[in-house]
Amino acid sequence: MQEPKHEMVTSIGEESCKDYSHDEKQLEETSTGTSSVTAQCVEQYLKGWSLHLVSLSACLCLFLVNVEVSVVGTSLITIVRELHGVDQMGWVITGYLITYTGMIIIWAKLSDIFGRKYTAIATLFLFTAFSGACGAAQSMNELIIGRVFQGIGAAGCWSLALTIGYEMVPRERYPIFGAHVPAGAATMLLLFLTLPSNFPHQGDPGYNAPTWQERLSRRSLARLDVAGAFLLLGGTMFLVAVLLEGGISIAWNSAVAIILFVLSGVMWALFLGNEWFFTKYKRTLEPIFPWRFVHNRAWMGTLIFSFLSGIPYNVLIINIPQRFQDVGGESPMTSAVRLIPFNLLISFTCVIVNVVVGRTGIACIWFLLSGSIAQLVGLSWFCALPTDGTIPSTIYACQIFTGLGIGCVLGITMLMPPLVVEKRDLAISSGALLQFRALGGVLGLSVTTTAFNSYLKSHLSHIFGNISTSEMLTSVQASRQFPRKEQLDIIKTTSEAYNLQMKILIAFAAAQTIVVAMIYRRGHQIRVVETISVSPAAITTARKSSDSVSERPAYQHMGLYRSCLSFNQNEKGQGKRMTEKMDGSSKISIDTLSIEQLANLGESSQSV
């Protein structure tokens, strides 16, 4: 039999393969399940109108959450003035981010247990209901409470929309649907009517969807990592609270700040210990952050990249409109319009990057590096903006370069989870990706806000005297009411403080170029290709039969390179799972194949 030629492209990280967690019993079941040639081996995905409507629903989820960020960033000053709560302005953002950053990965894990459809509807209901509550708020306390619960729903909207997007199409089509990422009640209705109740198992005839009684049974609830969820939520809430309110309503050297830092550190340490223990010794309980993530270098690099890339976006989405208001004297509505180029370029770049990655197969790492460099250019240009109270048109060029860079990195990092983690970790990996991004945004806001406030206090003390930070910020926003000389001095100092924030962001953007090294690998980079996936059990069977076929291993007769489909056997029977692109145009997507199917594939691979 003539051996076909193939072009090998690795699309699953080597580190993730090492932790392919099938124990001996699971391998036996997999081997048994693939002993016959059936069409059931091929995964089924959404098609037709169901696919388009679910895609639209996921886009609307992400659109609603992203629009909320822009709306609050541009109208926050006006809102707090009307509700007479300038001194509580920080808690409008802090309350939202505390629950948002703490709940992302928890919602992802809940969807594993209770199902994607009903969990997604629940998150949309929370977000929609409390968005309405925020709009109807008559006091600052009502607004802050509404924002806290709105953050809970927003976390689920992001997490579930991303997970559903990963599971509704094959891997090679991720870039196509990833391009829709930037793009309430109607969304809930669409999801309810179009998303199958047993999604993503709708194509598996052997899958029996659990009833609600089974989902709420003791056995099902035993899978919940309650301790991990509590520690993660608590550690995140304490950290976010002290980072965002430190230096404003909480002094950095106060007992409250120290206690919050200590509590957060202890809870994070306990969380990591909890995840390590249950990953290694427990079978029923499913950890929120499996310890195998830590051993996956490409995935940890992706998480750190997501963390760093969240910093410039969250800072700029607030910095740009407030600069137009405080320095340029623009209205909130005009400031929102001035922010459009930034958001538009992020969305546009996400689309272009996903299309290019999907069609050309260019390695993801080069887009991450290019995006980081574009951010450096844009942020450096921001630092050169004048401080005389004018805002030149070059600020739009700054927005364009920075938006291109952020969009490029955002599009690729959201594409990475299915390429570097196991399928069973898809939901929690997407949640972890978003949670790291949110935590990065909180850290960036904390550092830049502290630097901004400290700069103003030290340089405007001759005008404002010894007043609180909240009172100083209120006075800065009313700078147009001061005498001309003092007004110019306030505007100049405020412009310098905004430029200082950009200098801090440059350091975080530069760190992204270093983290690229964690994702880089010699020889074969991570990229998106249409693939053939072979289970370890099938490869083992092929190896056992190789002596009876010829001198060469059976999987080489099937047209698969030995170096790619290496089977890392150990005492637990665990193995590597690798993927291939065969002969440029020979493409197939199969989870498990029997030895007969593998042989047939080898003989017909040039015409598949």
Coordinates of C-alpha atoms in Angstrom, one line a residue:
M1 CA 0.0 0.0 0.0
Q2 CA 1.4 3.4 -1.0
E3 CA 2.0 5.7 1.9
P4 CA 0.5 9.2 1.3
K5 CA 2.4 12.4 1.9
H6 CA 1.3 14.7 4.7
E7 CA 2.0 18.1 6.1
M8 CA 2.0 18.0 9.9
V9 CA 0.7 21.0 11.9
T10 CA 0.4 20.7 15.6
S11 CA -2.8 22.4 16.9
I12 CA -3.0 21.1 20.5
G13 CA -0.4 22.1 23.0
E14 CA 2.1 19.4 24.0
E15 CA 1.6 20.4 27.7
S16 CA -2.1 19.8 27.6
C17 CA -1.5 16.4 26.0
K18 CA 0.5 15.2 28.9
D19 CA -2.4 15.6 31.2
Y20 CA -4.9 13.7 29.1
S21 CA -6.7 12.3 32.1
H22 CA -8.2 9.0 31.1
D23 CA -7.7 6.4 33.7
E24 CA -7.5 2.7 32.9
K25 CA -11.2 2.1 33.2
Q26 CA -12.0 5.0 30.9
L27 CA -9.5 3.8 28.3
E28 CA -11.1 0.3 28.3
E29 CA -14.5 1.9 27.8
T30 CA -13.2 4.1 25.0
S31 CA -11.6 1.1 23.3
T32 CA -14.8 -0.9 23.6
G33 CA -16.8 2.0 22.3
T34 CA -14.8 2.2 19.1
S35 CA -14.7 -1.4 18.2
S36 CA -17.3 -1.1 15.5
V37 CA -17.5 1.3 12.5
T38 CA -20.5 3.6 13.2
A39 CA -21.4 7.1 12.3
Q40 CA -21.8 7.8 16.0
C41 CA -18.1 8.4 16.3
V42 CA -18.5 11.7 14.5
E43 CA -19.5 14.7 16.6
Q44 CA -22.7 16.5 15.7
Y45 CA -23.0 20.3 15.8
L46 CA -25.7 22.8 15.4
K47 CA -26.8 23.4 11.8
G48 CA -29.2 25.6 9.8
W49 CA -31.4 28.2 11.6
S50 CA -30.6 26.7 15.0
L51 CA -26.9 27.5 14.4
H52 CA -27.6 31.1 13.2
L53 CA -30.1 31.9 16.0
V54 CA -27.9 30.6 18.7
S55 CA -24.9 32.4 17.3
L56 CA -27.0 35.6 17.3
S57 CA -28.0 35.0 20.9
A58 CA -24.4 34.6 21.9
C59 CA -23.5 37.8 20.1
L60 CA -26.3 39.7 21.8
C61 CA -25.1 38.4 25.2
L62 CA -21.6 39.7 24.6
F63 CA -22.9 42.9 23.0
L64 CA -25.1 43.7 26.0
V65 CA -22.2 43.3 28.5
N66 CA -19.8 45.3 26.4
V67 CA -22.2 48.1 25.8
E68 CA -22.8 48.4 29.6
V69 CA -19.1 49.1 30.1
S70 CA -19.1 51.9 27.6
V71 CA -22.3 53.4 28.9
V72 CA -21.1 53.5 32.5
G73 CA -17.7 54.8 31.5
T74 CA -19.0 57.8 29.6
S75 CA -22.1 58.7 31.8
L76 CA -20.8 57.9 35.3
I77 CA -20.1 61.5 36.3
T78 CA -23.5 62.7 35.1
I79 CA -25.3 59.8 36.9
V80 CA -23.7 60.4 40.3
R81 CA -24.3 64.1 40.1
E82 CA -28.0 63.6 39.5
L83 CA -28.2 61.1 42.4
H84 CA -26.1 63.4 44.6
G85 CA -23.5 60.7 45.4
V86 CA -20.1 61.9 44.0
D87 CA -18.4 60.5 47.2
Q88 CA -19.8 57.1 46.4
M89 CA -18.9 57.2 42.7
G90 CA -16.2 54.5 43.0
W91 CA -18.6 51.9 44.4
V92 CA -20.7 52.1 41.2
I93 CA -17.8 50.5 39.4
T94 CA -16.4 48.5 42.4
G95 CA -19.6 46.8 43.3
Y96 CA -20.0 45.6 39.7
L97 CA -16.5 44.4 39.3
I98 CA -16.4 42.6 42.7
T99 CA -19.2 40.2 41.6
Y100 CA -18.2 40.1 37.9
T101 CA -14.6 39.0 38.5
G102 CA -15.6 36.5 41.2
M103 CA -18.4 34.7 39.4
I104 CA -17.1 34.1 35.9
I105 CA -15.5 30.8 36.4
I106 CA -18.2 29.7 38.9
W107 CA -20.9 30.2 36.3
A108 CA -18.8 28.1 33.8
K109 CA -18.6 25.2 36.3
L110 CA -22.4 25.4 37.1
S111 CA -23.1 25.1 33.4
D112 CA -21.2 21.8 33.4
I113 CA -23.5 20.4 36.0
F114 CA -26.9 22.0 35.3
G115 CA -26.5 22.4 31.5
R116 CA -25.6 25.2 29.2
K117 CA -29.1 26.2 28.2
Y118 CA -30.8 26.8 31.5
T119 CA -27.7 28.3 33.1
A120 CA -27.4 30.8 30.2
I121 CA -31.0 31.8 30.6
A122 CA -30.6 32.3 34.3
T123 CA -27.6 34.6 33.8
L124 CA -29.4 36.6 31.2
F125 CA -32.4 37.0 33.5
L126 CA -30.2 38.3 36.3
F127 CA -28.4 40.8 34.0
T128 CA -31.6 42.0 32.4
A129 CA -33.6 42.3 35.6
F130 CA -30.9 44.2 37.5
S131 CA -30.1 46.4 34.5
G132 CA -33.7 47.6 34.7
A133 CA -33.3 48.0 38.5
C134 CA -30.2 50.2 37.9
G135 CA -32.1 52.3 35.4
A136 CA -35.0 52.8 37.9
A137 CA -32.7 53.6 40.9
Q138 CA -33.6 56.7 42.8
S139 CA -30.6 56.8 45.2
M140 CA -26.9 55.8 45.1
N141 CA -27.5 52.9 47.5
E142 CA -30.2 51.4 45.1
L143 CA -27.8 51.9 42.1
I144 CA -24.9 50.2 43.9
I145 CA -27.0 47.2 44.9
G146 CA -28.3 46.9 41.4
R147 CA -24.8 47.0 40.0
V148 CA -23.7 44.3 42.4
F149 CA -26.3 41.9 41.1
Q150 CA -25.9 43.1 37.5
G151 CA -22.3 42.0 37.8
I152 CA -23.3 38.5 38.8
G153 CA -25.5 38.2 35.6
A154 CA -22.8 39.8 33.4
A155 CA -20.2 37.3 34.5
G156 CA -22.5 34.5 33.4
C157 CA -23.4 36.1 30.1
W158 CA -19.7 36.4 29.1
S159 CA -18.7 33.0 30.3
L160 CA -21.7 31.0 28.8
A161 CA -21.7 32.9 25.5
L162 CA -18.1 32.0 24.9
T163 CA -18.5 28.4 26.0
I164 CA -21.6 27.9 23.7
G165 CA -19.6 29.5 20.8
Y166 CA -16.9 26.9 21.3
E167 CA -19.3 24.0 21.3
M168 CA -21.7 24.8 18.5
V169 CA -19.2 24.4 15.6
P170 CA -16.2 22.2 14.9
R171 CA -12.8 23.5 15.9
E172 CA -11.8 24.6 12.4
R173 CA -14.8 26.9 12.2
Y174 CA -14.0 28.7 15.5
P175 CA -12.4 31.7 13.7
I176 CA -15.5 32.2 11.6
F177 CA -17.7 32.5 14.7
G178 CA -15.1 34.2 16.8
A179 CA -15.4 37.1 14.4
H180 CA -18.9 37.7 15.8
V181 CA -17.7 38.2 19.4
P182 CA -17.6 42.0 19.4
A183 CA -20.8 42.3 17.9
G184 CA -32.1 40.9 27.4
A185 CA -35.4 39.5 26.9
A186 CA -35.1 38.7 23.2
T187 CA -31.9 36.9 23.7
M188 CA -33.4 34.7 26.5
L189 CA -36.3 33.8 24.1
L190 CA -33.9 33.0 21.3
L191 CA -31.9 30.7 23.5
F192 CA -34.9 29.0 25.0
L193 CA -36.4 28.3 21.5
T194 CA -33.3 27.4 19.6
L195 CA -30.7 25.9 21.9
P196 CA -31.3 22.1 22.4
S197 CA -31.9 21.2 26.0
N198 CA -29.2 18.5 25.9
F199 CA -26.6 20.9 24.2
P200 CA -23.8 20.1 23.5
H201 CA -24.7 16.4 23.4
Q202 CA -27.6 16.8 20.9
G203 CA -25.8 14.6 18.3
D204 CA -25.1 11.7 20.6
P205 CA -27.8 9.1 20.5
G206 CA -26.4 7.3 23.5
Y207 CA -26.6 10.4 25.7
N208 CA -29.6 10.5 28.1
A209 CA -30.2 14.1 29.2
P210 CA -30.6 14.2 33.0
T211 CA -33.9 15.2 34.5
W212 CA -34.1 18.2 37.0
Q213 CA -34.5 15.7 39.8
E214 CA -31.2 14.1 38.7
R215 CA -29.5 17.4 38.3
L216 CA -30.4 18.4 41.8
S217 CA -29.7 15.0 43.3
R218 CA -27.0 14.6 46.0
R219 CA -24.8 12.7 43.5
S220 CA -25.0 15.6 41.0
L221 CA -24.4 18.3 43.6
A222 CA -21.5 16.4 45.0
R223 CA -19.6 17.4 41.8
L224 CA -19.8 21.0 42.9
D225 CA -16.5 22.4 44.3
V226 CA -18.3 24.5 47.0
A227 CA -15.2 25.2 49.0
G228 CA -13.3 26.2 45.9
A229 CA -16.1 28.5 44.8
F230 CA -16.3 30.1 48.3
L231 CA -12.6 30.7 48.5
L232 CA -12.4 32.0 44.9
L233 CA -15.3 34.4 45.4
G234 CA -14.0 35.6 48.8
G235 CA -10.4 36.0 47.7
T236 CA -11.5 37.9 44.6
M237 CA -14.0 40.2 46.4
F238 CA -11.6 41.2 49.1
L239 CA -8.8 41.9 46.6
V240 CA -11.0 43.8 44.2
A241 CA -12.5 45.9 47.0
V242 CA -9.1 47.0 48.4
L243 CA -7.6 47.6 45.0
L244 CA -10.4 49.8 43.7
E245 CA -11.1 51.7 47.0
G246 CA -7.5 51.9 48.2
G247 CA -6.4 55.5 48.4
I248 CA -10.0 56.8 47.9
S249 CA -12.3 55.6 50.7
I250 CA -9.8 53.3 52.3
A251 CA -6.3 54.5 53.2
W252 CA -3.6 52.1 52.0
N253 CA -1.9 52.0 55.4
S254 CA -5.2 51.6 57.3
A255 CA -6.1 48.5 59.3
V256 CA -9.0 47.9 56.9
A257 CA -6.8 47.7 53.9
I258 CA -4.2 45.5 55.6
I259 CA -6.9 43.1 56.8
L260 CA -8.5 42.9 53.3
F261 CA -5.1 42.1 51.7
V262 CA -4.3 39.4 54.3
L263 CA -7.7 37.8 54.0
S264 CA -7.5 37.8 50.2
G265 CA -4.0 36.3 50.3
V266 CA -5.0 33.6 52.7
M267 CA -8.1 32.7 50.7
W268 CA -6.2 32.5 47.4
A269 CA -3.6 30.2 49.0
L270 CA -6.3 28.0 50.4
F271 CA -8.0 28.0 47.0
L272 CA -4.9 26.8 45.2
G273 CA -4.3 24.1 47.9
N274 CA -8.0 23.0 47.6
E275 CA -7.7 22.7 43.8
W276 CA -4.4 20.8 44.0
F277 CA -5.8 18.3 46.5
F278 CA -9.1 17.6 44.8
T279 CA -7.5 17.3 41.4
K280 CA -5.0 14.7 42.6
Y281 CA -7.0 12.7 45.2
K282 CA -10.8 13.2 44.5
R283 CA -12.8 11.7 41.7
T284 CA -16.4 12.8 42.3
L285 CA -15.8 16.5 43.0
E286 CA -14.8 18.5 40.0
P287 CA -12.4 21.4 40.8
I288 CA -13.1 24.9 39.5
F289 CA -9.4 25.3 38.5
P290 CA -8.0 21.8 37.8
W291 CA -4.3 21.6 38.8
R292 CA -3.5 20.2 35.3
F293 CA -3.8 23.8 34.1
V294 CA -0.7 24.7 36.0
H295 CA 1.4 22.1 34.1
N296 CA 0.2 23.3 30.7
R297 CA 2.7 26.0 29.7
A298 CA 0.8 27.2 26.7
W299 CA -2.4 27.5 28.6
M300 CA -0.8 29.4 31.5
G301 CA 0.8 31.7 29.0
T302 CA -2.6 32.3 27.5
L303 CA -4.1 33.1 30.9
I304 CA -1.3 35.5 31.8
F305 CA -1.7 37.1 28.3
S306 CA -5.4 37.5 29.0
F307 CA -4.6 39.1 32.4
L308 CA -2.2 41.6 30.9
S309 CA -4.4 42.5 27.9
G310 CA -7.4 43.3 30.1
I311 CA -5.4 46.1 31.8
P312 CA -5.2 48.6 28.9
Y313 CA -8.8 48.0 27.7
N314 CA -10.4 48.6 31.1
V315 CA -8.3 51.7 31.8
L316 CA -8.8 53.3 28.4
I317 CA -12.5 52.7 28.3
I318 CA -12.7 55.0 31.3
N319 CA -9.7 57.2 30.6
I320 CA -10.6 58.4 27.1
P321 CA -14.1 59.7 27.8
Q322 CA -13.1 61.3 31.1
R323 CA -10.1 63.0 29.4
F324 CA -12.5 64.5 26.9
Q325 CA -14.8 65.7 29.7
D326 CA -12.1 66.9 32.3
V327 CA -9.6 68.3 29.8
G328 CA -11.6 69.1 26.7
G329 CA -14.8 70.2 28.5
E330 CA -17.0 67.9 26.3
S331 CA -20.4 66.6 27.4
P332 CA -20.8 62.9 28.3
M333 CA -22.7 62.3 25.0
T334 CA -19.9 63.8 22.9
S335 CA -17.3 61.9 24.9
A336 CA -19.1 58.7 24.1
V337 CA -19.0 59.5 20.4
R338 CA -15.3 60.2 20.6
L339 CA -14.8 56.7 22.0
I340 CA -16.3 55.0 19.0
P341 CA -13.0 54.7 17.0
F342 CA -11.4 52.8 19.9
N343 CA -14.3 50.3 20.3
L344 CA -14.8 50.0 16.5
L345 CA -11.2 49.1 15.9
I346 CA -11.2 46.5 18.6
S347 CA -14.3 44.9 17.0
F348 CA -13.0 45.2 13.5
T349 CA -9.6 43.7 14.3
C350 CA -11.3 40.7 16.1
V351 CA -13.1 40.0 12.9
I352 CA -10.1 40.3 10.6
V353 CA -7.8 38.4 12.8
N354 CA -10.2 35.5 13.2
V355 CA -10.8 35.3 9.4
V356 CA -7.0 35.5 8.6
V357 CA -6.2 32.8 11.2
G358 CA -8.8 30.5 9.9
R359 CA -8.0 30.9 6.2
T360 CA -4.2 31.0 6.3
G361 CA -3.3 28.9 9.2
I362 CA -0.7 31.4 10.4
A363 CA 0.5 30.6 13.9
C364 CA -1.4 32.4 16.7
I365 CA 1.7 33.6 18.4
W366 CA 2.6 36.0 15.6
F367 CA -0.8 37.8 16.1
L368 CA -0.2 38.0 19.8
L369 CA 3.2 39.6 19.3
S370 CA 1.9 42.0 16.6
G371 CA -1.0 43.1 18.9
S372 CA 1.4 43.7 21.8
I373 CA 3.6 45.9 19.6
A374 CA 0.6 47.8 18.2
Q375 CA -0.5 48.6 21.8
L376 CA 3.0 49.9 22.6
V377 CA 2.9 52.2 19.7
G378 CA -0.6 53.5 20.5
L379 CA 0.1 54.0 24.2
S380 CA 3.4 55.7 23.6
W381 CA 1.5 58.1 21.3
F382 CA -1.0 58.8 24.1
C383 CA 1.9 59.9 26.3
A384 CA 2.8 62.6 23.8
L385 CA -0.6 64.3 23.9
P386 CA -0.3 68.0 24.9
T387 CA -1.2 69.3 28.4
D388 CA -2.3 72.8 27.5
G389 CA -6.0 71.9 27.7
T390 CA -6.5 71.0 24.0
I391 CA -7.1 67.5 22.6
P392 CA -5.7 67.2 19.1
S393 CA -7.1 65.0 16.4
T394 CA -4.0 62.7 16.8
I395 CA -5.8 61.2 19.8
Y396 CA -7.8 59.2 17.2
A397 CA -4.6 57.7 15.8
C398 CA -3.7 56.7 19.3
Q399 CA -7.1 55.0 19.7
I400 CA -6.7 53.3 16.3
F401 CA -3.3 51.8 17.1
T402 CA -4.2 50.8 20.6
G403 CA -7.6 49.4 19.5
L404 CA -5.9 47.4 16.7
G405 CA -3.5 45.9 19.3
I406 CA -6.1 45.1 21.9
G407 CA -8.5 43.6 19.3
C408 CA -5.7 41.4 17.8
V409 CA -4.8 40.0 21.3
L410 CA -8.5 39.7 22.3
G411 CA -9.4 37.8 19.2
I412 CA -6.5 35.3 19.5
T413 CA -6.8 34.7 23.3
M414 CA -10.5 33.9 23.0
L415 CA -9.6 31.4 20.2
M416 CA -6.9 29.6 22.3
P417 CA -8.8 27.5 24.9
P418 CA -10.0 24.7 22.5
L419 CA -6.5 24.6 21.0
V420 CA -4.6 24.0 24.2
V421 CA -6.9 22.4 26.8
E422 CA -8.9 19.2 26.9
K423 CA -12.5 19.2 25.7
R424 CA -13.8 18.4 29.2
D425 CA -12.2 21.6 30.5
L426 CA -13.7 23.8 27.8
A427 CA -16.2 25.6 30.0
I428 CA -14.0 26.2 32.9
S429 CA -11.1 27.2 30.7
S430 CA -13.2 29.9 29.0
G431 CA -14.3 31.1 32.4
A432 CA -10.7 31.2 33.7
L433 CA -9.7 33.1 30.6
L434 CA -12.3 35.8 31.2
Q435 CA -11.7 35.8 35.0
F436 CA -8.0 36.5 34.5
R437 CA -8.9 39.3 32.0
A438 CA -11.3 40.8 34.5
L439 CA -8.7 40.6 37.4
G440 CA -6.1 42.2 35.1
G441 CA -8.6 45.0 34.4
V442 CA -9.2 45.6 38.1
L443 CA -5.4 45.6 38.9
G444 CA -4.9 48.1 36.0
L445 CA -7.6 50.4 37.2
S446 CA -6.3 50.2 40.8
V447 CA -2.7 51.1 39.8
T448 CA -3.5 53.8 37.4
T449 CA -6.2 55.4 39.5
T450 CA -3.9 55.5 42.5
A451 CA -1.2 57.1 40.4
F452 CA -3.7 59.6 39.0
N453 CA -5.1 60.6 42.4
S454 CA -1.6 60.8 44.0
Y455 CA -0.3 63.0 41.2
L456 CA -3.3 65.4 41.4
K457 CA -3.0 65.6 45.2
S458 CA 0.7 66.4 45.2
H459 CA 0.5 68.9 42.4
L460 CA -2.8 70.7 43.2
S461 CA -2.4 71.1 47.0
H462 CA -1.7 74.8 46.6
I463 CA -5.2 75.2 45.1
F464 CA -7.3 72.6 47.0
G465 CA -5.4 72.4 50.3
N466 CA -5.7 69.4 52.4
I467 CA -9.0 67.8 51.3
S468 CA -10.1 64.3 50.7
T469 CA -9.6 62.5 47.4
S470 CA -13.3 62.4 46.7
E471 CA -13.6 66.2 47.2
M472 CA -10.6 66.8 45.1
L473 CA -12.0 64.7 42.2
T474 CA -15.3 66.6 42.5
S475 CA -13.4 69.9 42.3
V476 CA -11.4 68.8 39.3
Q477 CA -14.6 67.9 37.4
A478 CA -15.8 71.4 38.2
S479 CA -12.6 73.1 37.1
R480 CA -14.4 75.3 34.5
Q481 CA -15.9 77.2 37.5
F482 CA -12.5 78.3 38.9
P483 CA -10.7 81.6 38.0
R484 CA -8.9 81.5 34.6
K485 CA -5.3 81.0 36.1
E486 CA -6.3 78.2 38.5
Q487 CA -8.5 76.6 35.8
L488 CA -5.5 76.3 33.4
D489 CA -3.4 75.0 36.2
I490 CA -5.9 72.3 37.1
I491 CA -6.4 71.3 33.4
K492 CA -2.7 71.1 32.8
T493 CA -2.1 68.9 35.9
T494 CA -5.0 66.7 35.0
S495 CA -3.7 66.2 31.5
E496 CA -0.3 65.2 32.9
A497 CA -2.0 62.8 35.3
Y498 CA -3.8 61.1 32.3
N499 CA -0.5 60.9 30.5
L500 CA 1.1 59.3 33.6
Q501 CA -1.6 56.5 33.4
M502 CA -0.5 55.8 29.8
K503 CA 3.1 55.4 30.8
I504 CA 2.0 52.8 33.4
L505 CA 0.1 51.0 30.7
I506 CA 3.2 50.9 28.5
A507 CA 4.9 48.7 31.1
F508 CA 2.0 46.2 31.0
A509 CA 2.0 46.2 27.2
A510 CA 5.7 45.5 27.2
A511 CA 5.2 42.6 29.6
Q512 CA 2.9 41.0 26.9
T513 CA 5.8 40.8 24.5
I514 CA 7.7 38.8 27.1
V515 CA 4.9 36.4 27.9
V516 CA 4.7 35.4 24.2
A517 CA 7.7 33.2 25.0
M518 CA 5.5 30.9 27.1
I519 CA 3.3 30.2 24.1
Y520 CA 6.2 29.9 21.7
R521 CA 7.5 26.4 20.9
R522 CA 10.3 25.2 18.6
G523 CA 9.2 23.7 15.3
H524 CA 5.5 23.7 15.3
Q525 CA 3.4 26.6 16.6
I526 CA -0.2 26.6 17.8
R527 CA -2.5 27.3 14.9
V528 CA -6.1 26.6 13.7
V529 CA -6.4 23.8 11.2
E530 CA -9.0 21.2 10.3
T531 CA -7.8 18.1 12.1
I532 CA -8.0 14.4 12.7
S533 CA -8.1 13.5 16.3
V534 CA -7.3 9.9 17.3
S535 CA -8.0 8.6 20.8
P536 CA -5.1 7.0 22.8
A537 CA -7.1 3.7 22.9
A538 CA -7.2 3.5 19.1
I539 CA -3.5 4.3 18.8
T540 CA -2.7 1.6 21.4
T541 CA -4.8 -0.9 19.4
A542 CA -3.0 0.1 16.3
R543 CA 0.4 -0.4 17.9
K544 CA -0.6 -3.9 19.2
S545 CA -1.5 -4.9 15.7
S546 CA 1.5 -3.4 14.0
D547 CA 3.6 -6.6 14.1
S548 CA 0.9 -8.5 12.1
V549 CA 0.6 -5.8 9.5
S550 CA 4.3 -5.1 8.6
E551 CA 7.5 -4.0 10.1
R552 CA 6.3 -0.4 10.4
P553 CA 3.8 0.7 13.1
A554 CA 0.2 0.5 12.0
Y555 CA -0.5 4.2 12.5
Q556 CA 2.3 4.9 9.9
H557 CA 0.4 2.8 7.4
M558 CA -2.6 5.0 8.2
G559 CA -0.6 8.1 7.0
L560 CA 0.0 9.4 10.5
Y561 CA 3.4 10.6 11.6
R562 CA 4.9 8.7 14.6
S563 CA 6.3 11.9 16.1
C564 CA 2.9 13.5 16.2
L565 CA 0.9 10.5 17.4
S566 CA 3.3 9.5 20.1
F567 CA 1.6 7.7 22.9
N568 CA 3.0 8.6 26.3
Q569 CA 2.2 5.5 28.4
N570 CA 2.6 5.5 32.1
E571 CA 1.3 3.6 35.1
K572 CA -2.2 5.0 34.7
G573 CA -2.4 4.3 31.0
Q574 CA -2.6 8.1 30.3
G575 CA -1.6 9.2 26.8
K576 CA -1.0 12.2 24.5
R577 CA -3.6 13.3 22.1
M578 CA -2.3 15.1 19.0
T579 CA -3.9 16.3 15.8
E580 CA -2.8 16.4 12.2
K581 CA -3.5 18.2 9.0
M582 CA -3.2 15.7 6.2
D583 CA -2.0 16.4 2.7
G584 CA -3.1 20.0 2.7
S585 CA -6.7 19.3 1.6
S586 CA -7.3 16.0 3.4
K587 CA -9.4 17.1 6.4
I588 CA -11.6 15.2 8.8
S589 CA -12.8 15.8 12.3
I590 CA -13.4 12.6 14.3
D591 CA -13.1 11.9 18.1
T592 CA -12.5 8.2 18.2
L593 CA -11.8 5.7 15.5
S594 CA -11.6 1.9 15.5
I595 CA -8.6 0.1 14.0
E596 CA -10.6 -0.7 10.9
Q597 CA -11.6 3.0 10.5
L598 CA -8.0 4.1 10.9
A599 CA -6.9 1.7 8.3
N600 CA -9.6 2.9 5.9
L601 CA -8.6 6.4 6.6
G602 CA -5.0 5.7 5.8
E603 CA -6.0 4.2 2.4
S604 CA -8.4 7.0 1.5
S605 CA -6.7 10.0 3.1
Q606 CA -5.8 11.6 -0.2
S607 CA -9.4 11.8 -1.2
V608 CA -11.1 12.6 2.1

